[in-house]
Short mmCIF file of C-alpha atoms in Angstrom, two decimals:
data_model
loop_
_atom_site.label_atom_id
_atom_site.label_comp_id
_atom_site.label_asym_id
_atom_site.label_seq_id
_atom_site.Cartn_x
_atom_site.Cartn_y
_atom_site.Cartn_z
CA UNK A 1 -57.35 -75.31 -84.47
CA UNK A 2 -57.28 -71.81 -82.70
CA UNK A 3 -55.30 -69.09 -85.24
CA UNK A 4 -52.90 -68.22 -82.42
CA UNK A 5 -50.15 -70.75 -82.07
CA UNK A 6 -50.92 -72.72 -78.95
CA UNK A 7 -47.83 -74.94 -76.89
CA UNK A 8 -48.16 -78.35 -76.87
CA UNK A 9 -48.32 -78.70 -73.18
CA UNK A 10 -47.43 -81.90 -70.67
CA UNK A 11 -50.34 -82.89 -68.51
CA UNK A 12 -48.62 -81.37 -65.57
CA UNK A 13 -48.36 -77.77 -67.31
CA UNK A 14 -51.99 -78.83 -68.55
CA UNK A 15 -52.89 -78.66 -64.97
CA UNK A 16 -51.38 -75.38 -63.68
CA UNK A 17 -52.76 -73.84 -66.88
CA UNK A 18 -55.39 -74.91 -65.97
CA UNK A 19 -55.41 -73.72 -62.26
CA UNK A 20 -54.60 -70.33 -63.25
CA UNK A 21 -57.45 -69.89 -65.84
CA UNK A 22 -59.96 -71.01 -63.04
CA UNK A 23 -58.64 -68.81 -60.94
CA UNK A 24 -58.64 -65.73 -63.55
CA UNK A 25 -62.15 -65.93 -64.81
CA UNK A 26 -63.14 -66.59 -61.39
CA UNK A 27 -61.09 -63.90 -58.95
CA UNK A 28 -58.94 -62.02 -61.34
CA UNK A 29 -60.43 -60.81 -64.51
CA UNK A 30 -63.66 -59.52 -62.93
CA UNK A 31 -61.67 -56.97 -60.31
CA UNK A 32 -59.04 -56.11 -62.80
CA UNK A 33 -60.70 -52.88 -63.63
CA UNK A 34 -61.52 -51.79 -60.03
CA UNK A 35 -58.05 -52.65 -59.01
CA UNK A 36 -56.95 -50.65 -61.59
CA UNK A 37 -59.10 -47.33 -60.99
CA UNK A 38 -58.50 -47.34 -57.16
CA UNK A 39 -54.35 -48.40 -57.50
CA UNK A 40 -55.60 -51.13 -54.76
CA UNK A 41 -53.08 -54.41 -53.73
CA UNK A 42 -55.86 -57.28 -54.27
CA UNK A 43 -55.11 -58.87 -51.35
CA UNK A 44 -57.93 -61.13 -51.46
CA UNK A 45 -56.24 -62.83 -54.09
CA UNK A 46 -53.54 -64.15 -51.96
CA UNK A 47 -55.64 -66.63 -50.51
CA UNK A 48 -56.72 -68.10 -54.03
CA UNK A 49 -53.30 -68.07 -55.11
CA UNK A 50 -51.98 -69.86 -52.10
CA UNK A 51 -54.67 -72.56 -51.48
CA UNK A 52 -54.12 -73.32 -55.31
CA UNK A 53 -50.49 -73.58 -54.50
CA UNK A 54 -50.44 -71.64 -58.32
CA UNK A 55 -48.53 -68.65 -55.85
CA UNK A 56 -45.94 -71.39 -54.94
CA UNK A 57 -45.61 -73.46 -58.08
CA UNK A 58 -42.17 -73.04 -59.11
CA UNK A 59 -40.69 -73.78 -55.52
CA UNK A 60 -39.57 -77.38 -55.13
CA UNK A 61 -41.63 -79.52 -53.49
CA UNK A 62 -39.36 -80.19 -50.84
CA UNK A 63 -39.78 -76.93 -49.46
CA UNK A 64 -43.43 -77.44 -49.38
CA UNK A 65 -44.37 -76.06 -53.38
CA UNK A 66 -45.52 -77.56 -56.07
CA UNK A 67 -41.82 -78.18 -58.30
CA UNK A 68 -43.04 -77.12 -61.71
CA UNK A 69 -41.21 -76.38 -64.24
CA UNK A 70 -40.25 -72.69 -66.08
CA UNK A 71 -42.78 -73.92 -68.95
CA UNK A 72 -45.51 -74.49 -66.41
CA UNK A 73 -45.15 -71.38 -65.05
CA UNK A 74 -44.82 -69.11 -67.88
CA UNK A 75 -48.43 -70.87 -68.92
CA UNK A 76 -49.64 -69.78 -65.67
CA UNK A 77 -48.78 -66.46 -66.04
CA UNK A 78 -49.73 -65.49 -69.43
CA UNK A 79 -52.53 -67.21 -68.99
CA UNK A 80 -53.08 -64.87 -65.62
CA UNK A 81 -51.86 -61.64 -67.57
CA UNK A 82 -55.12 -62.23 -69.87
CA UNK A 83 -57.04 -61.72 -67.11
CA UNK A 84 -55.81 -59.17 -64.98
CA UNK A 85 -51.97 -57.75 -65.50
CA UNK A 86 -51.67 -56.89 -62.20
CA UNK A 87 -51.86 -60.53 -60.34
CA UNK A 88 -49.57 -61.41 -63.45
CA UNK A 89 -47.31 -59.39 -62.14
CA UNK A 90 -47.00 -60.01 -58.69
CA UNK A 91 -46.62 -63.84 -59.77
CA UNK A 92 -43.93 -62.40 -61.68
CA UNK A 93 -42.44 -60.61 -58.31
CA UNK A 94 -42.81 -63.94 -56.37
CA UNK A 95 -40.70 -65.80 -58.74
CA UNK A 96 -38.20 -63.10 -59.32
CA UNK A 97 -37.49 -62.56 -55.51
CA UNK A 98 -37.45 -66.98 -54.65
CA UNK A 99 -35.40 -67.26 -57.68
CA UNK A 100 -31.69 -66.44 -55.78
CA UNK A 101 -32.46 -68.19 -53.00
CA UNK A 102 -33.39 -71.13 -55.40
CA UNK A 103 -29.99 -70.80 -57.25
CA UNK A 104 -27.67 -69.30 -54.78
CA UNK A 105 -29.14 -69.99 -50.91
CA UNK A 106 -28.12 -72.25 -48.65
CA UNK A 107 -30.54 -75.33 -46.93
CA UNK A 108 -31.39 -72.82 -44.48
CA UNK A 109 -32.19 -70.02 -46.57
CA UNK A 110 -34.37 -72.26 -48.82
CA UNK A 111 -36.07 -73.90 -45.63
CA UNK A 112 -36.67 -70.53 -43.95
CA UNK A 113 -37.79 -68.65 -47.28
CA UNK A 114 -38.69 -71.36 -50.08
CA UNK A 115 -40.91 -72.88 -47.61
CA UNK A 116 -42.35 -69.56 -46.29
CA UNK A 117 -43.20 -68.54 -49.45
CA UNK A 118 -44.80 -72.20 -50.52
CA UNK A 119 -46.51 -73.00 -46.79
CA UNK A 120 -47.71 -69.18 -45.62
CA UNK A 121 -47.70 -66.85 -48.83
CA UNK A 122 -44.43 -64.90 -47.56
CA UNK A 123 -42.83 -62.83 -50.54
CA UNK A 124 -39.56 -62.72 -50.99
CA UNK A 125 -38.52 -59.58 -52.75
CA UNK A 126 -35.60 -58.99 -55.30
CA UNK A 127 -33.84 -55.36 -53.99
CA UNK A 128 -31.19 -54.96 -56.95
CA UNK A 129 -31.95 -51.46 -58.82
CA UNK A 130 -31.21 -48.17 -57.74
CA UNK A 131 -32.13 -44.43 -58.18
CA UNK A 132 -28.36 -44.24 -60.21
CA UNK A 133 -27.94 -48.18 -60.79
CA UNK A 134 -30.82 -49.65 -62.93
CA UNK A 135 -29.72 -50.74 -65.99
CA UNK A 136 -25.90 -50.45 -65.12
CA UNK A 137 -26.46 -53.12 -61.77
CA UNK A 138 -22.71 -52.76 -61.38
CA UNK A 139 -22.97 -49.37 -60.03
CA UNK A 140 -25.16 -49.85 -56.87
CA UNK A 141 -24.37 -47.89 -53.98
CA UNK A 142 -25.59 -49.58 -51.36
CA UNK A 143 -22.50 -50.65 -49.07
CA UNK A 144 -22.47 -53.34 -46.62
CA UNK A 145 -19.49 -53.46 -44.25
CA UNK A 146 -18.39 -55.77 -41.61
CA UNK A 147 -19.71 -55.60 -37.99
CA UNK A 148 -19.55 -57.86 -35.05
CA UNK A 149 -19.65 -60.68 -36.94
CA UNK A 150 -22.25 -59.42 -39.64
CA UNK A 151 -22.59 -57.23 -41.76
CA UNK A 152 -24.06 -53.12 -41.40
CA UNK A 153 -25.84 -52.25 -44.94
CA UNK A 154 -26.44 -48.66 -45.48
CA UNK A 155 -28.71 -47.98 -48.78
CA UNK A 156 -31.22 -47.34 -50.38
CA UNK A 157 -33.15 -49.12 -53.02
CA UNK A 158 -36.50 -48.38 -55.60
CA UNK A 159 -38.59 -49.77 -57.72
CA UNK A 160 -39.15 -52.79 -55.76
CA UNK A 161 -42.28 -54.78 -57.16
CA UNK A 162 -44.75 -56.11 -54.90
CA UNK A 163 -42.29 -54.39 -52.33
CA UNK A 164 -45.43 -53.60 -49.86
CA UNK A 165 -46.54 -56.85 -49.29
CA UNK A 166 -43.18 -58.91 -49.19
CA UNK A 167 -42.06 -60.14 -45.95
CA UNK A 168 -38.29 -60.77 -47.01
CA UNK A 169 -35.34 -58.75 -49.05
CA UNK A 170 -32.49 -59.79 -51.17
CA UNK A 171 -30.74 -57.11 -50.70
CA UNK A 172 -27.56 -56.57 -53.16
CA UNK A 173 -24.60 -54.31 -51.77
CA UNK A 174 -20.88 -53.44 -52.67
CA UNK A 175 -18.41 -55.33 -50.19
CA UNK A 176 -15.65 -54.37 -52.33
CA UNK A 177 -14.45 -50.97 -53.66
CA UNK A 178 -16.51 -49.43 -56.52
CA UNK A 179 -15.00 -50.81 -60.26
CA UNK A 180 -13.45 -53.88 -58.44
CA UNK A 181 -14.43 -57.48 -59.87
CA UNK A 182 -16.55 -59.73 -57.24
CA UNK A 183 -17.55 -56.32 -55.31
CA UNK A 184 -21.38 -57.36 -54.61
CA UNK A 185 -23.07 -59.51 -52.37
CA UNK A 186 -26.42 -60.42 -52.15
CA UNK A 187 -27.84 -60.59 -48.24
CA UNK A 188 -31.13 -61.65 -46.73
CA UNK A 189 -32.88 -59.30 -44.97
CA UNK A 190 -36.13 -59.77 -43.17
CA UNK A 191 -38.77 -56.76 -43.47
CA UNK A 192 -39.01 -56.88 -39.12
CA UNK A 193 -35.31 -55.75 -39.07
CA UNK A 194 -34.33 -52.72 -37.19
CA UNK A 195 -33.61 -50.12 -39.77
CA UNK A 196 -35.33 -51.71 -42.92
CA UNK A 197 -38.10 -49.14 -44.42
CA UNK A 198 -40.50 -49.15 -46.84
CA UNK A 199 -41.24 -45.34 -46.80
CA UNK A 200 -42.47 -44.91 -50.82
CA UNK A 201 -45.18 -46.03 -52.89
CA UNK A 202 -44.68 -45.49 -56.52
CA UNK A 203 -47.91 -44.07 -58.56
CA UNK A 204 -47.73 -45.93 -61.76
CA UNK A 205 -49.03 -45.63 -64.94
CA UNK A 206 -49.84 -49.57 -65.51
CA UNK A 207 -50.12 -52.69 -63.17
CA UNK A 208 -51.76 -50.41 -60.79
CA UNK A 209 -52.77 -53.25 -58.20
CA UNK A 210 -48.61 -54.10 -57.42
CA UNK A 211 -46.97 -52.01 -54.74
CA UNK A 212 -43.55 -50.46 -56.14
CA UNK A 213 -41.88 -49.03 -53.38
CA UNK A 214 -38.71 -47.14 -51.96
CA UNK A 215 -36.89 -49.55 -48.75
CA UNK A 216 -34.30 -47.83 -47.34
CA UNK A 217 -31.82 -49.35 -45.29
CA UNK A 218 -29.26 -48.86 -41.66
CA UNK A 219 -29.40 -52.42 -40.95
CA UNK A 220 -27.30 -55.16 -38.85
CA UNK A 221 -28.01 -58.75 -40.02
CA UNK A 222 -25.59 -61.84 -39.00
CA UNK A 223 -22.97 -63.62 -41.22
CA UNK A 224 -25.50 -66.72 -41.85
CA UNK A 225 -27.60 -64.01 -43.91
CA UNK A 226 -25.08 -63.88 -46.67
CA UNK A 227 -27.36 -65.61 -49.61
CA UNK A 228 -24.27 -67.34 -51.78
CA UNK A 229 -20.38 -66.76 -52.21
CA UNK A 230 -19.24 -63.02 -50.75
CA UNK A 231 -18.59 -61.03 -54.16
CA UNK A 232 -20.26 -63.21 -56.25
CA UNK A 233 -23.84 -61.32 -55.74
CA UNK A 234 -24.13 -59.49 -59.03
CA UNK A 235 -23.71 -62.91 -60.96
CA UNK A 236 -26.68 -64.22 -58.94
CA UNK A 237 -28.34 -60.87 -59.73
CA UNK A 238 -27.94 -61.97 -63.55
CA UNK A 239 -28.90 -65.46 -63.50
CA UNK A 240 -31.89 -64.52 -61.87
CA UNK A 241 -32.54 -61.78 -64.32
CA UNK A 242 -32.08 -64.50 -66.96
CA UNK A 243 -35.16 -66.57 -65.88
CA UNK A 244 -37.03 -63.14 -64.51
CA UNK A 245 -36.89 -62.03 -68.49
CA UNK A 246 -38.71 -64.87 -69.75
CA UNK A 247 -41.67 -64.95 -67.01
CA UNK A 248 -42.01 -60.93 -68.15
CA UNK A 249 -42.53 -62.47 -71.51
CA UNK A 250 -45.34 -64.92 -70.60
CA UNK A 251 -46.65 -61.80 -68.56
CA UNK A 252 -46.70 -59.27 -71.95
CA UNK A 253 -47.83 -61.83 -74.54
CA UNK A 254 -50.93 -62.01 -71.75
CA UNK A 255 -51.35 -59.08 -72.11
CA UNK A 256 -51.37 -58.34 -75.77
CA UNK A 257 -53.46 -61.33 -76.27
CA UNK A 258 -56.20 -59.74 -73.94
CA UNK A 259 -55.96 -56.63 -76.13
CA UNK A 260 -55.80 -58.90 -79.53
CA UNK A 261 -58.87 -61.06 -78.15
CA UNK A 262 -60.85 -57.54 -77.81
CA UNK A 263 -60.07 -56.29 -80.83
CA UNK A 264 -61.35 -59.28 -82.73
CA UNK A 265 -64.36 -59.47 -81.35
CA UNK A 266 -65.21 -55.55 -82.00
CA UNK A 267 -63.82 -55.73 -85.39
CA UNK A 268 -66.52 -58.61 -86.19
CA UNK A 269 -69.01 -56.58 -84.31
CA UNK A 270 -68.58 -53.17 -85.24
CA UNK A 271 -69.67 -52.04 -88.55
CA UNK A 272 -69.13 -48.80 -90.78
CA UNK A 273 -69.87 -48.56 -94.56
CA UNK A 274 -71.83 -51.69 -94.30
CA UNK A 275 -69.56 -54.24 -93.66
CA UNK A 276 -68.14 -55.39 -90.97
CA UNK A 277 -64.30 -53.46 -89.95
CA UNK A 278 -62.58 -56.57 -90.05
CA UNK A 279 -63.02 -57.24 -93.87
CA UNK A 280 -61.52 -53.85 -94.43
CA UNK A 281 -57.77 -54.05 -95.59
CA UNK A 282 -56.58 -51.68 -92.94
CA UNK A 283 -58.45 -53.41 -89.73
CA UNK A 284 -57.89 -57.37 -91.23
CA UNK A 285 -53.75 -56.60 -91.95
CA UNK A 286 -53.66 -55.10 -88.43
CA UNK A 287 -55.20 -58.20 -86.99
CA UNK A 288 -53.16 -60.75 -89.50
CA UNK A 289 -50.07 -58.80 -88.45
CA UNK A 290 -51.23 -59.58 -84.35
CA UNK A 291 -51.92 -62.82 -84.97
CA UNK A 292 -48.53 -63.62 -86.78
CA UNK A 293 -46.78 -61.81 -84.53
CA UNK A 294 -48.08 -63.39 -81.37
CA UNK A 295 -47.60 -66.65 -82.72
CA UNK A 296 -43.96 -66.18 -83.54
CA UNK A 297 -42.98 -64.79 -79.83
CA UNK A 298 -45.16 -67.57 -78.00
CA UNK A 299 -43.29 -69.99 -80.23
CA UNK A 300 -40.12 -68.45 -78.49
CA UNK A 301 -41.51 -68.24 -75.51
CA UNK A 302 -42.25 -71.52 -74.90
CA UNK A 303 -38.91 -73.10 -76.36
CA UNK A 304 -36.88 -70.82 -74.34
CA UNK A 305 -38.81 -71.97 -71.28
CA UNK A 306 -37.93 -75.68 -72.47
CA UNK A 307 -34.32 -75.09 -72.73
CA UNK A 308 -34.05 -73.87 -68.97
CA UNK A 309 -36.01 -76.84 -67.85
CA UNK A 310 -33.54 -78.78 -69.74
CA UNK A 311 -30.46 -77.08 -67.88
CA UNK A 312 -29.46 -75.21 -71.36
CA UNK A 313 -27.94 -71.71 -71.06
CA UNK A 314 -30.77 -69.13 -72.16
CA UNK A 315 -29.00 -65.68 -71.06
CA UNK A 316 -29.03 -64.89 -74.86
CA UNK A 317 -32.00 -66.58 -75.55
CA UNK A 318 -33.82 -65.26 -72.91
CA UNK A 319 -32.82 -61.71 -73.65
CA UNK A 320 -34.19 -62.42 -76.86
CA UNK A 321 -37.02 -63.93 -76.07
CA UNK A 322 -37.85 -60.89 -73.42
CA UNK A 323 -37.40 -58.51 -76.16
CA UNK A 324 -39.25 -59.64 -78.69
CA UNK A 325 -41.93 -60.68 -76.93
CA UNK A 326 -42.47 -57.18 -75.41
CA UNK A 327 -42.33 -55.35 -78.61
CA UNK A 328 -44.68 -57.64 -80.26
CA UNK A 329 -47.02 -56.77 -77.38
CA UNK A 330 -46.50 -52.96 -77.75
CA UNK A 331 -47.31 -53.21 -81.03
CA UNK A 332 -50.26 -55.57 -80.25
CA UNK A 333 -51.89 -53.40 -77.66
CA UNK A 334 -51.34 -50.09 -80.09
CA UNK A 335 -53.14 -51.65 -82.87
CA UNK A 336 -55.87 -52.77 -80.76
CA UNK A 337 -56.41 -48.78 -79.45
CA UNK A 338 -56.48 -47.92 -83.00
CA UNK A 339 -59.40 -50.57 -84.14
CA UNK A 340 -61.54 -49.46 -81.38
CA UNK A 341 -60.47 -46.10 -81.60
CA UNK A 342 -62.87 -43.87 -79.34
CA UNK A 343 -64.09 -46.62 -77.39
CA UNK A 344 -60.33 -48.08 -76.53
CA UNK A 345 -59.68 -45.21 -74.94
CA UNK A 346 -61.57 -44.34 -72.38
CA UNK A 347 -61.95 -46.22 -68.88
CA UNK A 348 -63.11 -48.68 -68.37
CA UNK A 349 -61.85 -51.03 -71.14
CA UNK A 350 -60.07 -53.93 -71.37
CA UNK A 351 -57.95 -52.78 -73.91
CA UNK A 352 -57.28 -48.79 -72.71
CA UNK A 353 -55.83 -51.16 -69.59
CA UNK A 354 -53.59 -53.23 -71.20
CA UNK A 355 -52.28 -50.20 -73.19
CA UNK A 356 -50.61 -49.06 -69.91
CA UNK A 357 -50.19 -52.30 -68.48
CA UNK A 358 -48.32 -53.94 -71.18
CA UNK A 359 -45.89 -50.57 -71.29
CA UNK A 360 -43.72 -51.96 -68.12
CA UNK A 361 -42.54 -55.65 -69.90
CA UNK A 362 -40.14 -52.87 -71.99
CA UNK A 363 -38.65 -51.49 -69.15
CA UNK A 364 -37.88 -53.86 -66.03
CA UNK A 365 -36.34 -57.46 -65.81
CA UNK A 366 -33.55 -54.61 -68.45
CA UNK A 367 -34.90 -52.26 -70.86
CA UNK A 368 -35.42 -53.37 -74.60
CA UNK A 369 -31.83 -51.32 -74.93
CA UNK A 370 -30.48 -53.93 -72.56
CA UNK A 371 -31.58 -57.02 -73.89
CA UNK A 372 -30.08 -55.50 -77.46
CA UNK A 373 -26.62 -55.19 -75.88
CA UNK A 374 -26.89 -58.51 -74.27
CA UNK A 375 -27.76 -59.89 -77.49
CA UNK A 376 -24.81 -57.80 -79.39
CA UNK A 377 -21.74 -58.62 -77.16
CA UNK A 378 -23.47 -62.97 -77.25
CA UNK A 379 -22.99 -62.43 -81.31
CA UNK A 380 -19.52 -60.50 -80.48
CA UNK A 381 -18.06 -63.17 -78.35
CA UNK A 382 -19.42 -65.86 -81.08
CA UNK A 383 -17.91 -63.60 -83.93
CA UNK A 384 -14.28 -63.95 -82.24
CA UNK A 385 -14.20 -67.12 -80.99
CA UNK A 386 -14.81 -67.94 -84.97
CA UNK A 387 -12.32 -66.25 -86.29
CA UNK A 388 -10.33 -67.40 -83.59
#
C-alpha cells in the first residue's frame, strides 16, 4: 500500500499507464532538465509518442487512434507530468486542440484531422484566447465575414500552446455583432493557408520545451471549414474547456507529485541536529499535509474523469476538480522548495523545475478566479431552482 491514494485502474488504463511511464523514464525524464535550460521543443519525442500511439490515445479508433477513455488519459498524463512537465503539456495541447473536432466536426473534419493527428503526429491547435479576450472568451475580436462562398477571418490570436509545431487551427471568430447571442464560430484553418502566421514565440517562465506563440490571421478558407453549427462556436469553446480542465489536473498533480517524491526522499536523507528532517514537526506536517492533500485531488481527479466517460455533465465538476487540483499542487511544489531550501533552488533540480512548471495549471484551461465563478453561478442556479 503506497501512502498516496492510487486509482483503481481497468486493464486498458493499466496499459496506457503503463506506456507512458516507459516512455518517461526512458525519453522524458532524463531531457527534462536540458529542455528546460535551452527553452528547446523535444521534437525527438514525437516519434516515441506516436509509435506508442500514447500521442493519439484519446482519438477513436476509427480514425486510426487508440479510443481510450478520459480516465486513461489523465493516467497518462500525470503519469508523464512526473517526468518531464513539458511533454505533459503538449499531450495536454494535443487533446485540447482534437477535442472540438471530436465533439463538434463533421466526418470530414474528423477523417482529415482525427486521423492526421492519430496516423502522422499532425497537431491540431485550439486558437480561442486573445490579447483582450482570455478569461472573458465572449469578447474575441477576431471577425470572420462572408466571401465567395467562405469565409475572410481577420485576427489575431496568443498564447497558443504547442502553437509552433501544430499543423492545424481552430480558429474561433465573431460572425455576429459584438454582445449578440450565437455570435462565434469556430473554423478550421490549416497552418499552409495564405495569410495564417505564426510570427511570436512566448519566453516562459515554466514548461519551457512547449512553443506558445502569436498566429495572426488575413485568411480565405471555404464554407466546408466551418467546424459545427455557425454561432454556436463559443459553446464548443466551453465544452472543450470542460474536458481541457481536467487533463490540466492530471498534468499539475504530476507535477506536484514529482516535487512531493523529491522532497521525501531528501527529508529521509538529509540530516540536521542529528536526526533525520523528516521526524521534525515542521518538515513531517509539511509532508503529511502533501500527502493528504494529493490524495484528496487525485481522488477527484479520477472520479471526475469517470463521470465524462460515463456521459455525465462535469462542467462544475470539472471546474472543481481543475481548481483544486492546481492549488493543491502550488502548495505541494512550495513546500517542497522550503524542505530543501538552498538546494531546491538552484538549477538544476527537479523540484526548482516543477516550481515554475506547476505555476501555469492556475492560469490556462481559466484562471483559479474562473473556475470559482463557474463554480458560484452552478451553486446559484441550484440555489433558485430550490427555492423555486
Amino acid at each position: 500500500m503506497t501512502v498516496i491514494w492510487e486509482p483503481q485502474l481497468d486493464s486498458t488504463s493499466l496499459q496506457w499507464q503503463e506506456k507512458a511511464k516507459v516512455l518517461t523514464d526512458q525519453y522524458f525524464a532524463p531531457a527534462a532538465d536540458a529542455i528546460d535550460r535551452d527553452q528547446r521543443y523535444p521534437i525527438e519525442h514525437l516519434t516515441p509518442l506516436l509509435e506508442s500511439g500514447v500521442s493519439g490515445m484519446f482519438i477513436p479508433t476509427d480514425y486510426g487512434g487508440g479510443g481510450s477513455t478520459l480516465t486513461a488519459l489523465v493516467s497518462a498524463v500525470e503519469t508523464i507530468a512526473q517526468g518531464c512537465g513539458s511533454t505533459a503539456a503538449i499531450m495536454a495541447a494535443l487533446s485540447l486542440g482534437a477535442f472540438p473536432v471530436l465533439l463538434g466536426g463533421s466526418e470530414p473534419h474528423k477523417q482529415a484531422l482525427l486521423g492526421g493527428l492519430a496516423r502522422k503526429g499532425e497537431a491540431v491547435n485550439f486558437a480561442l484566447s486573445e490579447r483582450n479576450a482570455g478569461s472573458d472568451a465572449a469578447s474575441i475580436e477576431a471577425v470572420a465575414v462572408p466571401e465567395k462562398n467562405g469565409w475572410r477571418i481577420r485576427g489575431e490570436k496568443c498564447w497558443l500552446g504547442n502553437g509552433g509545431h501544430s499543423e492545424h487551427f481552430i480558429v474561433f471568430a465573431r460572425t455576429g455583432e459584438p454582445g449578440s447571442r450565437n455570435n462565434i464560430t469556430a473554423f478550421w484553418v490549416p497552418r499552409n493557408t495564405p495569410g495564417a502566421v505564426v510570427d511570436f514565440y512566448e519566453d516562459k517562465m515554466g514548461i519551457r520545451g512547449t512553443t506558445t506563440t502569436n498566429l495572426k490571421l488575413d485568411v480565405w478558407v471555404p464554407e466546408v471549414n466551418v467546424l459545427g453549427e455557425k454561432g454556436r462556436g463559443l459553446r464548443l469553446a466551453l465544452s472543450t474547456l470542460n474536458v481541457g480542465r481536467v487533463v490540466v489536473a492530471a498534468q499539475a498533480l504530476g507535477i506536484a507529485l514529482c516535487s512531493y517524491q523529491e522532497a521525501a526522499r531528501f527529508a529521509n536523507s538529509r540530516k540536521t541536529f542529528g536526526r533525520h528532517i523528516i521526524e521534525h514537526q515542521g518538515i513531517g506536517f509539511m509532508l503529511a499535509n502533501a500527502a493528504t492533500r494529493l490524495s484528496a485531488a487525485r481522488m477527484m481527479l479520477y472520479e471526475t474523469a469517470k463521470a465524462y466517460d460515463e456521459s455525465q455533465d462535469i462542467s462544475t465538476l470539472g471546474a472543481m476538480t481543475k481548481l483544486f487540483a492546481s492549488e493543491v499542487a502550488h502548495d505541494v511544489c512550495d513546500d517542497a522548495m522550503q524542505i530543501l531550501g538552498g538546494r531546491g533552488y538552484v538549477k538544476p533540480n527537479d523540484v526548482e523545475r516543477c516550481y515554475r512548471d506547476q505555476r501555469i495549471t492556475e492560469l490556462y484551461e481559466g484562471t483559479s478566479e474562473i473556475q470559482r465563478l463557474v463554480i458560484a453561478r452552478s451553486i446559484q442556479r441550484e440555489s433558485q431552482s430550490n427555492a423555486g
